[in-house]
Amino acid sequence: MQDLNDLALYAAVVRHKGFTAAANALSVPKSKISKRIAALEEQLGVRLIERSTRKLSITDIGQSFYERCEAVLSGVEAAEAVVAVAKAEPSGMVRMAMPPGFAPAVSDVLPSFMKRYPQVRLSILTTGRPVDLIEERIDVALRVRDGYDTDQSLIVRRFGGTRRYLAASPDFLERFGPIDLDTIGRVPTLSMQENDIRAIWTLYNAEGAVHDVAHSPVLMCSDFSVLERAATTGVGLGLLPDIIAERGFRAGALSPVLPDWSSAESTVHAVFTARHGMLPAVRALIDHLAENLPRSMLRCKEIMPKTPSDSNWSI
C-alpha cells in the first residue's frame, strides 16, 4: 500500500510541472518533496521522473501512474465530501481565487465569515490570470468580466456590477489640470494592459454617449494595487475600479476626474463546480458572499457618480 501523501506530492509535481512550483503551491519544502518521490520510486522499482540540471520530464510509466494517482485522490476527495455533507457544521479547507483588485471588497466581508464558521480554513489565490477550477482544485473563483463564463460545466452566481473611474492625485491635477476628454492623451497615464504602449480607454456617460480616448501610458501593470499607488503618488492618471478609487477619494489621496464618465459596467460573479458534490463549507462561503458582498460593493459606490445601472444590483 502506498502512502496517499506521497501520491499527492507526486501528482502535484506533475500538475505544476516542477518540484519548485509544487513546493510553492503546497507550502512544502522542495527537499521534502524530492526525498519522498525518490523513496516512492525506490519502493515502486521504476523511474517516474527523469531529472536533469535544467528540466524534468515524466516517463511513460510516470504519466500513467499520475493519471491513476489523480483518480485515487479524486476518490478520496469524494469520500471525504460524503462525510463532510453529513456534518452539520461547515468545516475543512475552502480554496478561493480572485483578481487582485477585488481584495478591498472581499476583505470587508471575510472576517464575519471566519468568525461565523471557526472550523473552516480559507486559502485565497490572488491572481489576474484565468484559473482552471478543476486542474488547480479551486472551489470557487470570483471574476470581474464584461460577461459570464461560457463553460457549461461551471455554475455562475452574480453578485453585482462594477465600473472604473478616472482618478488622479490632487498634486497631479495641480501640475496637469484641468483635464478634459481632449487633453487626456497629453498627460501621463496608467494602464492595466501590459505591453500596450498605445492604449484606448472607452468611456461612457449617463446619457449613453461613448468616447474613445487614446493615450500613451507611462506605467502598465495588471495589478490594480500598483496602479492605485502610482495614482496616489502623482505618477499618472488612472482608470481605477470604484472599489479602489473610492477609498482614495474618501482619504483625499485621489480626486475624481471627469466623474460623469466611466468604463462600461463589468459583472462581478462567482463560478464554481460541483463535480464531487459541494461541501458545506463551500456552500456557506458562496452564500455568505452573496449576502454580504453586494452590500460592501454598494458602500464603495456611495460617493461615486450615480449612473442608471447603479440600482441594477441583484444576488
CSV table of C-alpha atoms in Angstrom, one decimal:
chain,number,residue,atom,x,y,z
A,1,MET,CA,0.0,0.0,0.0
A,2,GLN,CA,1.3,3.4,-1.0
A,3,ASP,CA,1.2,6.5,1.3
A,4,LEU,CA,-1.6,8.8,0.0
A,5,ASN,CA,0.5,11.8,0.9
A,6,ASP,CA,3.3,10.6,-1.4
A,7,LEU,CA,0.8,10.1,-4.2
A,8,ALA,CA,-0.5,13.7,-3.6
A,9,LEU,CA,3.1,15.1,-3.7
A,10,TYR,CA,3.9,13.2,-6.9
A,11,ALA,CA,0.6,14.4,-8.6
A,12,ALA,CA,1.4,18.0,-7.5
A,13,VAL,CA,4.8,17.8,-9.2
A,14,VAL,CA,3.3,16.6,-12.4
A,15,ARG,CA,0.4,19.0,-12.3
A,16,HIS,CA,2.6,22.0,-11.6
A,17,LYS,CA,5.3,20.9,-13.9
A,18,GLY,CA,8.2,21.0,-11.5
A,19,PHE,CA,9.4,20.5,-7.9
A,20,THR,CA,9.7,24.2,-7.2
A,21,ALA,CA,6.3,25.1,-8.4
A,22,ALA,CA,4.7,22.2,-6.5
A,23,ALA,CA,6.6,23.2,-3.3
A,24,ASN,CA,5.3,26.8,-3.6
A,25,ALA,CA,1.7,25.6,-4.3
A,26,LEU,CA,1.7,23.2,-1.4
A,27,SER,CA,3.9,25.3,1.0
A,28,VAL,CA,6.0,22.2,1.5
A,29,PRO,CA,9.9,22.3,1.3
A,30,LYS,CA,11.2,21.3,-2.1
A,31,SER,CA,13.7,19.0,-0.4
A,32,LYS,CA,10.9,17.1,1.3
A,33,ILE,CA,9.0,16.6,-1.9
A,34,SER,CA,12.2,15.4,-3.8
A,35,LYS,CA,13.0,13.0,-1.0
A,36,ARG,CA,9.5,11.5,-0.8
A,37,ILE,CA,9.2,11.0,-4.5
A,38,ALA,CA,12.7,9.4,-4.6
A,39,ALA,CA,11.5,7.0,-1.9
A,40,LEU,CA,8.3,6.3,-3.9
A,41,GLU,CA,10.3,5.5,-7.0
A,42,GLU,CA,12.5,3.1,-5.0
A,43,GLN,CA,9.5,1.4,-3.4
A,44,LEU,CA,7.9,1.0,-6.8
A,45,GLY,CA,11.1,0.0,-8.6
A,46,VAL,CA,10.5,2.3,-11.5
A,47,ARG,CA,11.6,5.7,-12.7
A,48,LEU,CA,8.7,8.1,-12.6
A,49,ILE,CA,10.5,11.4,-13.4
A,50,GLU,CA,13.7,11.9,-15.4
A,51,ARG,CA,15.7,14.8,-13.9
A,52,SER,CA,18.5,16.9,-15.3
A,53,THR,CA,20.0,20.2,-14.1
A,54,ARG,CA,17.7,22.2,-16.4
A,55,LYS,CA,14.5,20.3,-16.7
A,56,LEU,CA,12.5,17.3,-15.8
A,57,SER,CA,10.3,15.0,-17.9
A,58,ILE,CA,7.7,12.5,-16.9
A,59,THR,CA,8.3,8.9,-18.1
A,60,ASP,CA,5.6,6.9,-19.8
A,61,ILE,CA,5.0,4.8,-16.7
A,62,GLY,CA,5.2,8.1,-14.7
A,63,GLN,CA,2.4,9.6,-16.8
A,64,SER,CA,0.2,6.5,-16.4
A,65,PHE,CA,0.9,6.4,-12.7
A,66,TYR,CA,0.0,10.1,-12.4
A,67,GLU,CA,-3.4,9.5,-14.0
A,68,ARG,CA,-4.1,6.7,-11.6
A,69,CYS,CA,-3.0,8.9,-8.7
A,70,GLU,CA,-5.4,11.7,-9.7
A,71,ALA,CA,-8.2,9.1,-9.9
A,72,VAL,CA,-7.3,7.8,-6.4
A,73,LEU,CA,-7.1,11.4,-5.0
A,74,SER,CA,-10.4,12.3,-6.5
A,75,GLY,CA,-11.9,9.2,-4.9
A,76,VAL,CA,-10.5,10.2,-1.6
A,77,GLU,CA,-11.9,13.7,-2.0
A,78,ALA,CA,-15.3,12.3,-2.9
A,79,ALA,CA,-15.3,10.1,0.1
A,80,GLU,CA,-14.3,13.0,2.4
A,81,ALA,CA,-17.1,15.0,0.8
A,82,VAL,CA,-19.7,12.4,1.8
A,83,VAL,CA,-18.6,12.6,5.4
A,84,ALA,CA,-18.5,16.4,5.3
A,85,VAL,CA,-22.0,16.6,3.9
A,86,ALA,CA,-23.2,14.6,6.8
A,87,LYS,CA,-21.8,17.0,9.3
A,88,ALA,CA,-24.0,20.0,10.3
A,89,GLU,CA,-21.2,22.4,10.9
A,90,PRO,CA,-19.2,23.6,7.8
A,91,SER,CA,-15.6,22.8,8.2
A,92,GLY,CA,-12.4,22.0,6.3
A,93,MET,CA,-10.4,23.8,3.7
A,94,VAL,CA,-12.0,26.0,1.1
A,95,ARG,CA,-9.9,27.3,-1.8
A,96,MET,CA,-11.0,30.6,-3.5
A,97,ALA,CA,-9.4,32.5,-6.3
A,98,MET,CA,-10.0,36.2,-7.1
A,99,PRO,CA,-8.4,39.1,-9.1
A,100,PRO,CA,-6.0,41.4,-7.1
A,101,GLY,CA,-8.1,44.5,-7.5
A,102,PHE,CA,-11.0,42.9,-5.7
A,103,ALA,CA,-9.3,42.4,-2.4
A,104,PRO,CA,-10.7,45.6,-0.7
A,105,ALA,CA,-14.3,44.4,-1.1
A,106,VAL,CA,-13.6,40.8,-0.2
A,107,SER,CA,-11.5,41.7,2.9
A,108,ASP,CA,-14.5,43.7,4.1
A,109,VAL,CA,-16.7,40.6,4.4
A,110,LEU,CA,-14.4,37.8,5.2
A,111,PRO,CA,-13.8,38.4,8.9
A,112,SER,CA,-17.5,37.9,9.7
A,113,PHE,CA,-17.4,34.6,7.7
A,114,MET,CA,-14.4,33.3,9.6
A,115,LYS,CA,-15.9,34.2,13.0
A,116,ARG,CA,-19.2,32.6,12.0
A,117,TYR,CA,-17.6,29.4,10.8
A,118,PRO,CA,-14.5,28.8,13.0
A,119,GLN,CA,-14.0,25.3,11.7
A,120,VAL,CA,-13.4,26.5,8.1
A,121,ARG,CA,-10.0,27.2,6.8
A,122,LEU,CA,-9.8,29.5,3.8
A,123,SER,CA,-7.0,29.7,1.3
A,124,ILE,CA,-7.1,32.6,-1.2
A,125,LEU,CA,-5.3,32.6,-4.5
A,126,THR,CA,-4.9,36.2,-5.7
A,127,THR,CA,-4.1,36.3,-9.4
A,128,GLY,CA,-5.0,38.2,-12.6
A,129,ARG,CA,-4.8,35.1,-14.8
A,130,PRO,CA,-7.7,32.8,-15.5
A,131,VAL,CA,-7.7,29.8,-13.2
A,132,ASP,CA,-8.8,26.3,-14.1
A,133,LEU,CA,-11.0,25.3,-11.2
A,134,ILE,CA,-10.7,21.6,-11.7
A,135,GLU,CA,-7.0,21.4,-12.6
A,136,GLU,CA,-6.0,23.8,-9.7
A,137,ARG,CA,-8.6,22.4,-7.3
A,138,ILE,CA,-10.2,25.8,-6.7
A,139,ASP,CA,-13.6,25.5,-5.0
A,140,VAL,CA,-14.9,29.0,-6.0
A,141,ALA,CA,-13.5,31.8,-8.2
A,142,LEU,CA,-14.6,35.4,-8.1
A,143,ARG,CA,-14.4,37.0,-11.5
A,144,VAL,CA,-15.0,40.6,-12.9
A,145,ARG,CA,-15.7,40.4,-16.6
A,146,ASP,CA,-17.9,42.0,-19.3
A,147,GLY,CA,-20.0,38.9,-19.5
A,148,TYR,CA,-20.5,35.5,-17.9
A,149,ASP,CA,-18.3,32.4,-18.4
A,150,THR,CA,-19.5,30.2,-21.3
A,151,ASP,CA,-18.1,27.0,-19.8
A,152,GLN,CA,-21.2,24.9,-19.3
A,153,SER,CA,-19.6,22.8,-16.6
A,154,LEU,CA,-19.4,25.8,-14.3
A,155,ILE,CA,-22.2,27.3,-12.2
A,156,VAL,CA,-22.4,31.1,-12.2
A,157,ARG,CA,-23.8,33.3,-9.4
A,158,ARG,CA,-24.0,37.0,-10.0
A,159,PHE,CA,-23.1,39.5,-7.2
A,160,GLY,CA,-23.4,42.8,-8.9
A,161,GLY,CA,-21.6,45.2,-11.2
A,162,THR,CA,-18.5,47.5,-11.0
A,163,ARG,CA,-17.2,50.4,-13.1
A,164,ARG,CA,-13.8,52.1,-13.4
A,165,TYR,CA,-13.4,55.8,-12.9
A,166,LEU,CA,-10.7,58.3,-13.8
A,167,ALA,CA,-8.7,59.3,-10.8
A,168,ALA,CA,-5.6,61.3,-10.0
A,169,SER,CA,-3.9,62.8,-7.0
A,170,PRO,CA,-4.5,66.5,-6.1
A,171,ASP,CA,-0.8,67.2,-6.8
A,172,PHE,CA,-1.1,65.7,-10.3
A,173,LEU,CA,-4.1,67.8,-11.1
A,174,GLU,CA,-2.3,70.9,-9.9
A,175,ARG,CA,0.5,70.1,-12.3
A,176,PHE,CA,-1.5,68.9,-15.3
A,177,GLY,CA,-5.1,70.2,-14.8
A,178,PRO,CA,-7.7,71.0,-15.9
A,179,ILE,CA,-8.2,67.7,-17.8
A,180,ASP,CA,-10.9,67.0,-20.3
A,181,LEU,CA,-11.6,64.3,-22.9
A,182,ASP,CA,-9.4,66.0,-25.4
A,183,THR,CA,-6.4,66.5,-23.2
A,184,ILE,CA,-6.2,63.1,-21.5
A,185,GLY,CA,-3.9,61.9,-24.3
A,186,ARG,CA,-1.3,64.6,-23.4
A,187,VAL,CA,-0.9,63.8,-19.7
A,188,PRO,CA,0.9,60.8,-18.1
A,189,THR,CA,-1.5,57.9,-17.7
A,190,LEU,CA,-1.6,54.4,-16.1
A,191,SER,CA,-2.8,51.3,-17.8
A,192,MET,CA,-3.8,47.8,-16.7
A,193,GLN,CA,-3.0,46.5,-20.1
A,194,GLU,CA,0.6,45.2,-20.1
A,195,ASN,CA,2.8,45.9,-23.1
A,196,ASP,CA,0.2,48.2,-24.5
A,197,ILE,CA,2.2,51.3,-25.4
A,198,ARG,CA,-0.7,52.9,-27.2
A,199,ALA,CA,-3.8,52.3,-25.3
A,200,ILE,CA,-7.5,53.2,-25.7
A,201,TRP,CA,-10.0,54.0,-22.9
A,202,THR,CA,-13.6,53.6,-23.9
A,203,LEU,CA,-15.7,55.9,-21.7
A,204,TYR,CA,-19.5,56.2,-21.2
A,205,ASN,CA,-21.7,58.8,-19.6
A,206,ALA,CA,-25.2,58.6,-18.2
A,207,GLU,CA,-26.8,59.7,-21.4
A,208,GLY,CA,-25.3,56.8,-23.3
A,209,ALA,CA,-22.6,58.7,-25.1
A,210,VAL,CA,-19.4,56.8,-25.9
A,211,HIS,CA,-15.9,58.3,-26.3
A,212,ASP,CA,-12.7,56.6,-27.1
A,213,VAL,CA,-9.6,58.2,-25.6
A,214,ALA,CA,-6.2,57.3,-27.0
A,215,HIS,CA,-3.3,57.7,-24.5
A,216,SER,CA,0.3,56.6,-24.1
A,217,PRO,CA,0.7,55.1,-20.5
A,218,VAL,CA,3.9,55.7,-18.6
A,219,LEU,CA,3.1,52.7,-16.4
A,220,MET,CA,1.5,49.4,-17.4
A,221,CYS,CA,0.5,46.7,-14.9
A,222,SER,CA,-2.3,44.3,-14.4
A,223,ASP,CA,-2.2,44.6,-10.6
A,224,PHE,CA,-4.5,47.5,-9.6
A,225,SER,CA,-2.7,47.9,-6.3
A,226,VAL,CA,0.3,49.1,-8.2
A,227,LEU,CA,-1.8,51.5,-10.3
A,228,GLU,CA,-3.5,52.8,-7.2
A,229,ARG,CA,-0.2,53.5,-5.5
A,230,ALA,CA,1.1,55.2,-8.7
A,231,ALA,CA,-2.0,57.3,-8.9
A,232,THR,CA,-2.0,58.5,-5.3
A,233,THR,CA,1.7,59.5,-5.6
A,234,GLY,CA,1.1,61.6,-8.7
A,235,VAL,CA,2.7,59.3,-11.3
A,236,GLY,CA,-0.2,59.5,-13.6
A,237,LEU,CA,-4.0,59.5,-14.3
A,238,GLY,CA,-5.6,56.1,-13.8
A,239,LEU,CA,-8.8,54.4,-14.7
A,240,LEU,CA,-9.5,52.6,-11.4
A,241,PRO,CA,-12.3,50.3,-10.2
A,242,ASP,CA,-14.8,52.0,-8.0
A,243,ILE,CA,-13.9,49.7,-5.1
A,244,ILE,CA,-10.3,51.0,-5.2
A,245,ALA,CA,-10.9,54.6,-6.3
A,246,GLU,CA,-13.5,55.4,-3.6
A,247,ARG,CA,-11.1,54.8,-0.7
A,248,GLY,CA,-8.7,57.2,-2.3
A,249,PHE,CA,-11.5,59.7,-2.7
A,250,ARG,CA,-12.6,59.3,1.0
A,251,ALA,CA,-9.0,59.8,2.2
A,252,GLY,CA,-8.3,62.7,-0.1
A,253,ALA,CA,-5.4,60.9,-1.7
A,254,LEU,CA,-7.3,60.9,-5.1
A,255,SER,CA,-9.7,63.2,-6.8
A,256,PRO,CA,-12.3,62.3,-9.4
A,257,VAL,CA,-11.5,63.4,-13.0
A,258,LEU,CA,-14.4,63.8,-15.4
A,259,PRO,CA,-16.8,62.0,-12.9
A,260,ASP,CA,-19.6,61.9,-15.4
A,261,TRP,CA,-17.6,59.4,-17.5
A,262,SER,CA,-16.7,55.8,-16.6
A,263,SER,CA,-15.9,52.5,-18.2
A,264,ALA,CA,-18.7,50.1,-19.1
A,265,GLU,CA,-20.1,48.1,-16.2
A,266,SER,CA,-18.4,44.7,-15.6
A,267,THR,CA,-20.2,41.8,-13.9
A,268,VAL,CA,-19.0,40.6,-10.6
A,269,HIS,CA,-19.8,36.9,-10.2
A,270,ALA,CA,-18.6,33.6,-8.7
A,271,VAL,CA,-18.0,30.4,-10.6
A,272,PHE,CA,-17.8,27.0,-9.1
A,273,THR,CA,-18.3,23.4,-10.0
A,274,ALA,CA,-20.0,20.6,-8.0
A,275,ARG,CA,-18.1,17.7,-9.6
A,276,HIS,CA,-17.9,15.8,-6.3
A,277,GLY,CA,-20.8,17.4,-4.5
A,278,MET,CA,-20.5,20.7,-2.9
A,279,LEU,CA,-19.0,20.7,0.6
A,280,PRO,CA,-21.0,22.6,3.3
A,281,ALA,CA,-18.0,24.9,3.8
A,282,VAL,CA,-18.0,25.9,0.1
A,283,ARG,CA,-21.8,26.4,0.1
A,284,ALA,CA,-21.5,28.5,3.3
A,285,LEU,CA,-18.8,30.7,1.7
A,286,ILE,CA,-20.8,31.3,-1.5
A,287,ASP,CA,-24.0,32.1,0.4
A,288,HIS,CA,-22.0,34.5,2.7
A,289,LEU,CA,-20.5,36.3,-0.3
A,290,ALA,CA,-23.9,36.5,-2.0
A,291,GLU,CA,-25.4,38.0,1.1
A,292,ASN,CA,-22.7,40.5,2.0
A,293,LEU,CA,-20.5,41.3,-1.0
A,294,PRO,CA,-23.1,43.4,-2.9
A,295,ARG,CA,-23.7,45.4,0.3
A,296,SER,CA,-19.9,46.1,0.6
A,297,MET,CA,-19.7,47.0,-3.0
A,298,LEU,CA,-22.7,49.3,-2.7
A,299,ARG,CA,-20.9,51.1,0.1
A,300,CYS,CA,-18.0,51.6,-2.2
A,301,LYS,CA,-20.3,53.3,-4.6
A,302,GLU,CA,-21.8,55.8,-2.1
A,303,ILE,CA,-19.6,58.7,-3.1
A,304,MET,CA,-19.2,57.7,-6.8
A,305,PRO,CA,-21.1,59.4,-9.6
A,306,LYS,CA,-24.6,57.9,-10.0
A,307,THR,CA,-25.3,56.0,-13.2
A,308,PRO,CA,-28.5,54.4,-14.4
A,309,SER,CA,-27.2,50.9,-13.7
A,310,ASP,CA,-26.3,51.7,-10.1
A,311,SER,CA,-29.7,50.3,-8.9
A,312,ASN,CA,-29.4,47.1,-11.0
A,313,TRP,CA,-28.0,45.0,-8.2
A,314,SER,CA,-29.1,41.5,-7.6
A,315,ILE,CA,-28.0,38.4,-6.0
